[in-house]
Amino acid sequence: MNLRLALVTARRILTQLHRDKRTIALLLAVPCVMSGLLAWILDARVYDHIGPALIGLFPMMVMFIVTSIATLRERQSGTLERLLTTPLGKGDFMLGYALAFAAVAVVQALVVTAFAFWVCGLDLVGPVWLLILLALGAAVLGTSLGLLASGFARTEFQAVQFMPAFILPQFLLCGIFPSRDELPNGLAQLSDVLPLSYVVDAMNAIATKTDPYADLRVPVLVVVGFIAVALALGSATLRRRTP
């Protein structure tokens, strides 16, 4: 894996995104709109309880969709096939995408967190900067899962349909509605192997504790591990063209 080639790829993707104003609006506005609607619908006490977890969930969903579709378009247009005839390898391509969308995720995490606090009135017990870092990690997780899912899609419609397959079960079992302690035994065990469950655990620790660092070690290691595994599997299953 060549870091220089990955950085060149990341720069190319960021340049393309800069020209696509609608995608930028999607990445930044949609999580804010969804968070704002829930803050409007829910009682303030309830929103303070689940709001931090939603700050991780919504960016993850949006980044999953955008990344999977963008990667699929690279294959369908033949761009990926041409790139892979150069010294650029599949690992460099995957890392470049991850770095590009991680840069976007930094801005997204800042915007979504600021919106939740200043517009929605979110009240947090733990450090705000930790919440921002975890939102960034959740967005990168969505990016890595989107890269993995794109390898199995042949059309953009299929890429979008992978979102319910990859994200919806995690949303239902991650402990937002209901808590993981209330799940039946089989589903509780399944939730223990889903990455979003650990994102929610970490967000809940920050929401309720002034010193959550000890509670963050396992969730952060698990999320980082899932990101690394998803990128490795995505690189192994990446195809040059869509048949």
Short mmCIF file of C-alpha atoms in Angstrom, two decimals:
data_model
loop_
_atom_site.label_atom_id
_atom_site.label_comp_id
_atom_site.label_asym_id
_atom_site.label_seq_id
_atom_site.Cartn_x
_atom_site.Cartn_y
_atom_site.Cartn_z
CA MET A 1 0.00 0.00 0.00
CA ASN A 2 1.38 3.38 -1.08
CA LEU A 3 0.34 6.35 1.08
CA ARG A 4 1.26 8.88 -1.63
CA LEU A 5 -1.05 7.22 -4.15
CA ALA A 6 -3.80 7.03 -1.54
CA LEU A 7 -3.44 10.76 -0.87
CA VAL A 8 -3.59 11.51 -4.60
CA THR A 9 -6.80 9.48 -4.80
CA ALA A 10 -8.24 11.31 -1.78
CA ARG A 11 -7.44 14.65 -3.38
CA ARG A 12 -9.16 13.63 -6.63
CA ILE A 13 -12.30 12.56 -4.76
CA LEU A 14 -12.40 15.74 -2.69
CA THR A 15 -12.06 17.81 -5.87
CA GLN A 16 -15.01 15.95 -7.39
CA LEU A 17 -17.08 16.45 -4.25
CA HIS A 18 -16.26 20.15 -4.21
CA ARG A 19 -17.87 20.45 -7.65
CA ASP A 20 -20.97 18.51 -6.56
CA LYS A 21 -22.89 21.01 -4.43
CA ARG A 22 -25.91 18.72 -4.04
CA THR A 23 -23.84 15.94 -2.51
CA ILE A 24 -22.23 18.39 -0.10
CA ALA A 25 -25.69 19.59 0.90
CA LEU A 26 -26.77 15.97 1.41
CA LEU A 27 -23.76 15.19 3.59
CA LEU A 28 -24.16 18.26 5.80
CA ALA A 29 -27.88 19.05 5.82
CA VAL A 30 -29.61 15.67 6.03
CA PRO A 31 -28.20 14.63 9.45
CA CYS A 32 -29.11 18.07 10.82
CA VAL A 33 -32.64 17.87 9.44
CA MET A 34 -33.24 14.41 10.88
CA SER A 35 -31.82 15.41 14.26
CA GLY A 36 -33.90 18.57 14.25
CA LEU A 37 -37.12 16.71 13.46
CA LEU A 38 -36.56 14.30 16.34
CA ALA A 39 -35.76 17.16 18.71
CA TRP A 40 -39.05 18.78 17.64
CA ILE A 41 -41.05 15.58 18.06
CA LEU A 42 -39.54 14.24 21.28
CA ASP A 43 -39.60 15.57 24.81
CA ALA A 44 -36.42 17.46 25.74
CA ARG A 45 -35.49 14.86 28.36
CA VAL A 46 -35.89 12.02 25.86
CA TYR A 47 -33.91 13.89 23.22
CA ASP A 48 -31.07 14.49 25.69
CA HIS A 49 -31.01 10.72 26.30
CA ILE A 50 -30.93 9.53 22.66
CA GLY A 51 -29.60 12.65 20.92
CA PRO A 52 -25.88 11.78 21.30
CA ALA A 53 -26.46 8.32 19.81
CA LEU A 54 -28.33 9.86 16.87
CA ILE A 55 -25.38 12.18 16.21
CA GLY A 56 -23.42 9.02 15.43
CA LEU A 57 -26.21 7.17 13.62
CA PHE A 58 -27.31 9.76 11.05
CA PRO A 59 -23.83 10.60 9.64
CA MET A 60 -23.09 6.88 9.43
CA MET A 61 -26.22 6.30 7.33
CA VAL A 62 -25.55 9.23 4.98
CA MET A 63 -21.88 8.36 4.46
CA PHE A 64 -22.80 4.74 3.75
CA ILE A 65 -25.17 5.72 0.94
CA VAL A 66 -22.91 8.36 -0.63
CA THR A 67 -19.77 6.19 -0.50
CA SER A 68 -21.39 3.05 -1.91
CA ILE A 69 -22.93 4.95 -4.83
CA ALA A 70 -19.76 6.96 -5.56
CA THR A 71 -17.62 3.80 -5.66
CA LEU A 72 -20.13 2.03 -7.90
CA ARG A 73 -20.05 4.94 -10.34
CA GLU A 74 -16.26 4.67 -10.52
CA ARG A 75 -16.68 1.07 -11.69
CA GLN A 76 -19.56 1.70 -14.08
CA SER A 77 -17.82 4.61 -15.78
CA GLY A 78 -14.63 2.61 -16.28
CA THR A 79 -12.64 5.06 -14.14
CA LEU A 80 -11.62 2.39 -11.67
CA GLU A 81 -10.42 0.05 -14.42
CA ARG A 82 -8.26 2.81 -15.91
CA LEU A 83 -6.87 3.74 -12.49
CA LEU A 84 -5.93 0.15 -11.70
CA THR A 85 -3.82 -0.05 -14.87
CA THR A 86 -1.55 2.53 -13.19
CA PRO A 87 0.61 1.77 -10.14
CA LEU A 88 -2.49 2.46 -8.00
CA GLY A 89 -3.57 -0.72 -6.19
CA LYS A 90 -6.92 -1.68 -4.72
CA GLY A 91 -5.65 -0.98 -1.22
CA ASP A 92 -4.49 2.49 -2.27
CA PHE A 93 -7.90 3.15 -3.81
CA MET A 94 -9.78 2.05 -0.68
CA LEU A 95 -7.51 4.02 1.63
CA GLY A 96 -7.84 7.09 -0.58
CA TYR A 97 -11.62 6.92 -0.41
CA ALA A 98 -11.49 6.43 3.36
CA LEU A 99 -9.18 9.44 3.80
CA ALA A 100 -11.30 11.65 1.53
CA PHE A 101 -14.55 10.89 3.28
CA ALA A 102 -12.85 11.09 6.68
CA ALA A 103 -11.96 14.68 5.81
CA VAL A 104 -15.58 15.30 4.87
CA ALA A 105 -16.68 13.56 8.07
CA VAL A 106 -14.69 16.04 10.17
CA VAL A 107 -16.75 18.91 8.76
CA GLN A 108 -19.94 16.87 9.01
CA ALA A 109 -19.30 15.97 12.67
CA LEU A 110 -18.66 19.62 13.56
CA VAL A 111 -21.80 20.84 11.78
CA VAL A 112 -24.10 18.14 13.17
CA THR A 113 -22.81 18.52 16.73
CA ALA A 114 -23.08 22.33 16.61
CA PHE A 115 -26.62 22.04 15.26
CA ALA A 116 -27.62 19.59 18.01
CA PHE A 117 -26.33 21.89 20.75
CA TRP A 118 -27.15 25.36 19.50
CA VAL A 119 -30.38 24.71 17.61
CA CYS A 120 -31.85 21.55 19.18
CA GLY A 121 -30.73 22.35 22.73
CA LEU A 122 -28.94 19.06 23.42
CA ASP A 123 -27.64 18.85 27.00
CA LEU A 124 -24.51 16.72 27.47
CA VAL A 125 -22.78 15.60 30.66
CA GLY A 126 -19.46 14.49 29.15
CA PRO A 127 -16.91 16.37 27.01
CA VAL A 128 -18.21 17.76 23.72
CA TRP A 129 -14.93 17.12 21.90
CA LEU A 130 -15.27 13.39 22.58
CA LEU A 131 -18.74 13.42 21.07
CA ILE A 132 -17.33 15.05 17.93
CA LEU A 133 -14.56 12.46 17.66
CA LEU A 134 -17.03 9.60 18.02
CA ALA A 135 -19.31 11.16 15.40
CA LEU A 136 -16.28 11.27 13.12
CA GLY A 137 -15.56 7.60 13.87
CA ALA A 138 -19.17 6.66 13.13
CA ALA A 139 -19.03 8.48 9.79
CA VAL A 140 -15.79 6.72 8.85
CA LEU A 141 -17.42 3.42 9.85
CA GLY A 142 -20.29 4.21 7.48
CA THR A 143 -17.75 5.00 4.76
CA SER A 144 -15.91 1.70 5.21
CA LEU A 145 -19.15 -0.30 5.22
CA GLY A 146 -20.30 1.57 2.11
CA LEU A 147 -17.05 0.70 0.35
CA LEU A 148 -17.55 -2.94 1.30
CA ALA A 149 -21.20 -3.01 0.19
CA SER A 150 -20.44 -1.35 -3.16
CA GLY A 151 -18.46 -4.42 -4.23
CA PHE A 152 -21.65 -6.49 -4.22
CA ALA A 153 -23.89 -4.00 -6.07
CA ARG A 154 -24.34 -3.85 -9.83
CA THR A 155 -26.65 -0.82 -10.01
CA GLU A 156 -27.18 2.32 -7.94
CA PHE A 157 -30.59 0.99 -6.93
CA GLN A 158 -28.94 -2.12 -5.48
CA ALA A 159 -26.37 0.06 -3.69
CA VAL A 160 -29.18 2.01 -2.00
CA GLN A 161 -30.96 -1.22 -1.07
CA PHE A 162 -27.87 -2.39 0.78
CA MET A 163 -28.43 0.42 3.28
CA PRO A 164 -31.43 -1.33 4.94
CA ALA A 165 -29.52 -4.63 4.82
CA PHE A 166 -26.39 -3.23 6.47
CA ILE A 167 -27.73 -0.40 8.64
CA LEU A 168 -31.38 -1.07 9.57
CA PRO A 169 -30.72 -4.26 11.61
CA GLN A 170 -28.00 -2.39 13.48
CA PHE A 171 -30.36 0.52 14.15
CA LEU A 172 -33.01 -1.82 15.58
CA LEU A 173 -30.55 -3.72 17.79
CA CYS A 174 -28.04 -1.05 18.80
CA GLY A 175 -29.86 -0.08 22.02
CA ILE A 176 -31.67 3.12 21.06
CA PHE A 177 -35.17 1.59 20.83
CA PRO A 178 -35.24 -0.45 23.10
CA SER A 179 -32.12 -0.76 25.23
CA ARG A 180 -29.93 -3.79 24.61
CA ASP A 181 -30.73 -5.16 28.09
CA GLU A 182 -34.38 -5.51 27.05
CA LEU A 183 -33.69 -7.52 23.90
CA PRO A 184 -34.43 -11.27 23.75
CA ASN A 185 -31.38 -13.47 24.33
CA GLY A 186 -30.68 -14.30 20.68
CA LEU A 187 -31.03 -10.69 19.53
CA ALA A 188 -28.97 -9.42 22.46
CA GLN A 189 -26.13 -11.73 21.44
CA LEU A 190 -26.45 -10.58 17.83
CA SER A 191 -26.27 -6.94 18.91
CA ASP A 192 -22.95 -7.71 20.61
CA VAL A 193 -21.30 -8.30 17.21
CA LEU A 194 -22.72 -5.24 15.43
CA PRO A 195 -20.50 -2.14 15.28
CA LEU A 196 -23.30 0.41 15.73
CA SER A 197 -24.03 -1.09 19.16
CA TYR A 198 -20.59 0.01 20.31
CA VAL A 199 -21.02 3.46 18.80
CA VAL A 200 -24.22 3.87 20.81
CA ASP A 201 -22.54 2.51 23.96
CA ALA A 202 -19.80 5.10 23.61
CA MET A 203 -22.24 7.92 22.90
CA ASN A 204 -24.36 6.97 25.91
CA ALA A 205 -21.29 6.98 28.15
CA ILE A 206 -20.47 10.52 27.04
CA ALA A 207 -24.09 11.59 27.49
CA THR A 208 -24.31 10.41 31.09
CA LYS A 209 -20.81 10.56 32.62
CA THR A 210 -18.42 13.43 33.23
CA ASP A 211 -15.46 11.02 33.09
CA PRO A 212 -16.39 8.40 30.46
CA TYR A 213 -12.87 7.46 29.35
CA ALA A 214 -12.77 4.00 30.95
CA ASP A 215 -16.10 3.12 29.30
CA LEU A 216 -14.84 4.15 25.86
CA ARG A 217 -11.87 1.81 25.53
CA VAL A 218 -13.69 -1.29 24.34
CA PRO A 219 -16.21 0.50 22.06
CA VAL A 220 -13.48 2.56 20.37
CA LEU A 221 -11.26 -0.49 19.80
CA VAL A 222 -14.19 -2.46 18.36
CA VAL A 223 -15.22 0.35 15.99
CA VAL A 224 -11.63 0.85 14.79
CA GLY A 225 -11.36 -2.90 14.27
CA PHE A 226 -14.56 -2.98 12.21
CA ILE A 227 -13.31 -0.10 10.07
CA ALA A 228 -10.02 -1.90 9.38
CA VAL A 229 -11.73 -5.22 8.59
CA ALA A 230 -14.33 -3.59 6.34
CA LEU A 231 -11.63 -1.76 4.36
CA ALA A 232 -9.58 -4.95 4.02
CA LEU A 233 -12.59 -6.97 2.86
CA GLY A 234 -13.66 -4.15 0.56
CA SER A 235 -10.22 -4.12 -1.04
CA ALA A 236 -10.32 -7.91 -1.50
CA THR A 237 -13.79 -7.89 -3.11
CA LEU A 238 -13.33 -4.73 -5.22
CA ARG A 239 -13.93 -5.38 -8.92
CA ARG A 240 -12.56 -3.34 -11.78
CA ARG A 241 -15.89 -3.10 -13.60
CA THR A 242 -19.52 -3.89 -12.97
CA PRO A 243 -20.51 -6.85 -15.21
#
